[in-house]
Amino acid sequence: MATSADRSRPNILITGTPGTGKSVTSSEVASACDMTHMDIGVLAKENNFYLEYDQEYGCPVLDEDRVIDELEDRMSEGGMIVEYHGCGFFPERWFDIVFVTRADNTVLYNRLEERGYSGKKLSDNIECEIFQTILEEARESYDTNIVHELRSDTPEELVSNVEQITQWVSTWMASH
């Protein structure tokens, strides 16, 4: 697979607990930078990349190996913004930078309730954010120099995050 030195466009991972602004951020950056937004949840649904259905959480379990196989060639081309609520299974070589979206627990609780989350699914996602589970997973899975935390409690913070990532892409492209 091509390294970042071989690609003309960077690959970005945007990850975080559900409800922290990954989708909006990823979509806006992809549009602003003429990059491809790859929502892993959508990819899995379109291709049935599931192992089983988790009755407790009311959602399918992702087949990570099939996702990796599907994306390997696309990632070598560069210009990808990958969005998912987990990150440890993606190969480190794929990404030039990783952004972890975060939100205040009260803000997140309200967002998840609006999505219909309840019971264990709601409480586990709030705990995930409280304990910084995704941020820690990113720090353990990738060089800590490329892992960055982004707050997304307000529309203004979302706009600022998009601007920050867009500026990073411009800088990366100018130096490669």
Tab-separated table of C-alpha atoms in Angstrom:
chain	number	residue	atom	x	y	z
A	1	MET	CA	0.000	0.000	0.000
A	2	ALA	CA	1.126	3.538	-0.737
A	3	THR	CA	2.457	5.603	2.130
A	4	SER	CA	1.512	9.220	2.742
A	5	ALA	CA	4.634	10.216	0.794
A	6	ASP	CA	3.229	8.391	-2.262
A	7	ARG	CA	-0.244	9.936	-2.106
A	8	SER	CA	-1.260	13.350	-3.403
A	9	ARG	CA	-4.124	13.614	-0.894
A	10	PRO	CA	-4.237	12.690	2.802
A	11	ASN	CA	-6.425	10.131	4.524
A	12	ILE	CA	-8.279	11.268	7.645
A	13	LEU	CA	-10.056	9.295	10.342
A	14	ILE	CA	-12.869	11.041	12.210
A	15	THR	CA	-14.042	8.966	15.154
A	16	GLY	CA	-15.935	9.434	18.390
A	17	THR	CA	-18.884	8.314	20.452
A	18	PRO	CA	-22.197	8.317	18.557
A	19	GLY	CA	-23.748	11.797	18.665
A	20	THR	CA	-20.523	13.791	18.928
A	21	GLY	CA	-20.594	15.315	15.444
A	22	LYS	CA	-18.623	12.854	13.306
A	23	SER	CA	-21.055	12.744	10.390
A	24	VAL	CA	-21.554	16.489	10.057
A	25	THR	CA	-17.838	17.168	10.406
A	26	SER	CA	-16.839	14.430	7.949
A	27	SER	CA	-19.393	15.465	5.357
A	28	GLU	CA	-18.528	19.162	5.552
A	29	VAL	CA	-14.763	18.559	5.337
A	30	ALA	CA	-15.180	16.150	2.420
A	31	SER	CA	-17.216	18.754	0.565
A	32	ALA	CA	-14.831	21.623	1.348
A	33	CYS	CA	-11.712	19.637	0.412
A	34	ASP	CA	-13.089	17.595	-2.504
A	35	MET	CA	-12.416	14.346	-0.656
A	36	THR	CA	-14.432	11.130	-0.350
A	37	HIS	CA	-16.481	10.706	2.829
A	38	MET	CA	-16.676	7.037	3.801
A	39	ASP	CA	-19.214	6.403	6.564
A	40	ILE	CA	-18.387	2.880	7.719
A	41	GLY	CA	-21.909	2.362	9.056
A	42	VAL	CA	-23.360	3.100	5.610
A	43	LEU	CA	-20.725	0.950	3.874
A	44	ALA	CA	-21.525	-1.964	6.189
A	45	LYS	CA	-25.276	-1.608	5.674
A	46	GLU	CA	-25.002	-1.375	1.871
A	47	ASN	CA	-22.757	-4.471	1.709
A	48	ASN	CA	-24.136	-6.460	4.643
A	49	PHE	CA	-20.738	-6.438	6.397
A	50	TYR	CA	-22.121	-7.917	9.594
A	51	LEU	CA	-21.275	-10.933	11.713
A	52	GLU	CA	-24.484	-11.120	13.744
A	53	TYR	CA	-27.180	-9.033	15.363
A	54	ASP	CA	-26.697	-7.839	18.947
A	55	GLN	CA	-30.097	-8.164	20.617
A	56	GLU	CA	-29.015	-6.288	23.734
A	57	TYR	CA	-28.029	-3.129	21.860
A	58	GLY	CA	-30.437	-3.553	18.980
A	59	CYS	CA	-27.796	-3.273	16.270
A	60	PRO	CA	-25.691	-5.460	13.969
A	61	VAL	CA	-22.087	-6.378	14.794
A	62	LEU	CA	-19.599	-5.123	12.191
A	63	ASP	CA	-17.423	-7.578	10.255
A	64	GLU	CA	-14.215	-5.561	10.548
A	65	ASP	CA	-12.191	-7.854	8.277
A	66	ARG	CA	-14.612	-7.382	5.386
A	67	VAL	CA	-14.501	-3.602	5.880
A	68	ILE	CA	-10.687	-3.628	5.766
A	69	ASP	CA	-10.674	-5.793	2.636
A	70	GLU	CA	-13.186	-3.488	0.944
A	71	LEU	CA	-11.265	-0.288	1.699
A	72	GLU	CA	-7.636	-1.336	1.255
A	73	ASP	CA	-7.267	-0.218	-2.374
A	74	ARG	CA	-9.275	2.973	-1.900
A	75	MET	CA	-7.137	4.005	1.053
A	76	SER	CA	-3.938	3.629	-0.965
A	77	GLU	CA	-5.242	6.253	-3.397
A	78	GLY	CA	-5.671	8.889	-0.669
A	79	GLY	CA	-8.290	11.585	-0.356
A	80	MET	CA	-10.450	9.563	2.048
A	81	ILE	CA	-12.276	10.738	5.159
A	82	VAL	CA	-13.275	7.654	7.110
A	83	GLU	CA	-15.948	8.049	9.781
A	84	TYR	CA	-16.811	5.483	12.421
A	85	HIS	CA	-17.468	5.235	16.162
A	86	GLY	CA	-14.538	2.868	16.654
A	87	CYS	CA	-10.993	3.031	15.372
A	88	GLY	CA	-8.682	0.338	16.715
A	89	PHE	CA	-9.257	-2.124	13.889
A	90	PHE	CA	-8.179	0.216	11.074
A	91	PRO	CA	-4.541	-0.179	9.999
A	92	GLU	CA	-2.354	2.616	11.347
A	93	ARG	CA	-0.728	3.052	7.921
A	94	TRP	CA	-4.012	4.258	6.441
A	95	PHE	CA	-4.227	7.610	8.200
A	96	ASP	CA	-2.233	10.800	8.191
A	97	ILE	CA	-4.296	12.305	11.007
A	98	VAL	CA	-7.021	11.187	13.409
A	99	PHE	CA	-9.683	13.453	14.894
A	100	VAL	CA	-11.761	12.319	17.861
A	101	THR	CA	-14.997	14.273	18.262
A	102	ARG	CA	-16.143	14.859	21.840
A	103	ALA	CA	-19.216	16.366	23.440
A	104	ASP	CA	-20.380	17.455	26.869
A	105	ASN	CA	-22.321	14.636	28.514
A	106	THR	CA	-25.533	16.657	28.852
A	107	VAL	CA	-25.382	17.737	25.212
A	108	LEU	CA	-24.625	14.169	24.156
A	109	TYR	CA	-27.415	12.712	26.285
A	110	ASN	CA	-29.956	15.002	24.611
A	111	ARG	CA	-28.644	14.190	21.126
A	112	LEU	CA	-28.800	10.452	21.732
A	113	GLU	CA	-32.285	10.650	23.261
A	114	GLU	CA	-33.428	12.534	20.138
A	115	ARG	CA	-32.084	9.604	18.074
A	116	GLY	CA	-34.174	7.179	20.077
A	117	TYR	CA	-31.404	5.756	22.265
A	118	SER	CA	-32.612	4.516	25.645
A	119	GLY	CA	-31.730	2.132	28.443
A	120	LYS	CA	-28.397	0.342	28.303
A	121	LYS	CA	-27.538	1.646	24.829
A	122	LEU	CA	-27.948	5.251	26.009
A	123	SER	CA	-26.128	4.797	29.317
A	124	ASP	CA	-23.243	2.837	27.777
A	125	ASN	CA	-22.654	5.523	25.136
A	126	ILE	CA	-22.671	8.258	27.798
A	127	GLU	CA	-20.213	6.226	29.878
A	128	CYS	CA	-18.061	5.754	26.784
A	129	GLU	CA	-17.811	9.525	26.503
A	130	ILE	CA	-17.271	10.088	30.224
A	131	PHE	CA	-14.387	7.611	30.282
A	132	GLN	CA	-12.963	8.907	26.967
A	133	THR	CA	-13.072	5.374	25.566
A	134	ILE	CA	-12.753	6.364	21.888
A	135	LEU	CA	-10.058	8.956	22.589
A	136	GLU	CA	-8.039	6.369	24.512
A	137	GLU	CA	-8.577	3.776	21.766
A	138	ALA	CA	-7.238	6.264	19.208
A	139	ARG	CA	-4.219	7.109	21.357
A	140	GLU	CA	-3.451	3.400	21.799
A	141	SER	CA	-3.948	2.576	18.108
A	142	TYR	CA	-2.132	5.468	16.400
A	143	ASP	CA	0.905	7.654	16.934
A	144	THR	CA	-0.263	10.124	19.572
A	145	ASN	CA	1.196	12.978	17.493
A	146	ILE	CA	-1.520	12.489	14.880
A	147	VAL	CA	-4.474	12.097	17.300
A	148	HIS	CA	-6.429	15.296	17.989
A	149	GLU	CA	-9.487	15.911	20.141
A	150	LEU	CA	-12.280	18.167	18.842
A	151	ARG	CA	-15.121	19.534	20.990
A	152	SER	CA	-18.477	19.683	19.216
A	153	ASP	CA	-21.032	20.923	21.714
A	154	THR	CA	-22.286	23.848	19.635
A	155	PRO	CA	-22.816	24.685	15.963
A	156	GLU	CA	-19.986	27.210	16.279
A	157	GLU	CA	-17.600	24.502	17.467
A	158	LEU	CA	-18.622	22.277	14.553
A	159	VAL	CA	-17.863	25.113	12.119
A	160	SER	CA	-14.524	25.728	13.810
A	161	ASN	CA	-13.664	22.009	13.609
A	162	VAL	CA	-14.417	21.934	9.883
A	163	GLU	CA	-12.245	25.022	9.358
A	164	GLN	CA	-9.410	23.498	11.408
A	165	ILE	CA	-9.425	20.232	9.473
A	166	THR	CA	-9.764	22.025	6.139
A	167	GLN	CA	-6.718	24.141	7.007
A	168	TRP	CA	-4.805	21.011	7.988
A	169	VAL	CA	-5.632	19.419	4.602
A	170	SER	CA	-4.401	22.531	2.770
A	171	THR	CA	-1.160	22.511	4.741
A	172	TRP	CA	-0.657	18.772	4.160
A	173	MET	CA	-1.224	19.090	0.433
A	174	ALA	CA	1.165	22.048	0.129
A	175	SER	CA	3.932	20.043	1.806
A	176	HIS	CA	3.408	16.853	-0.189
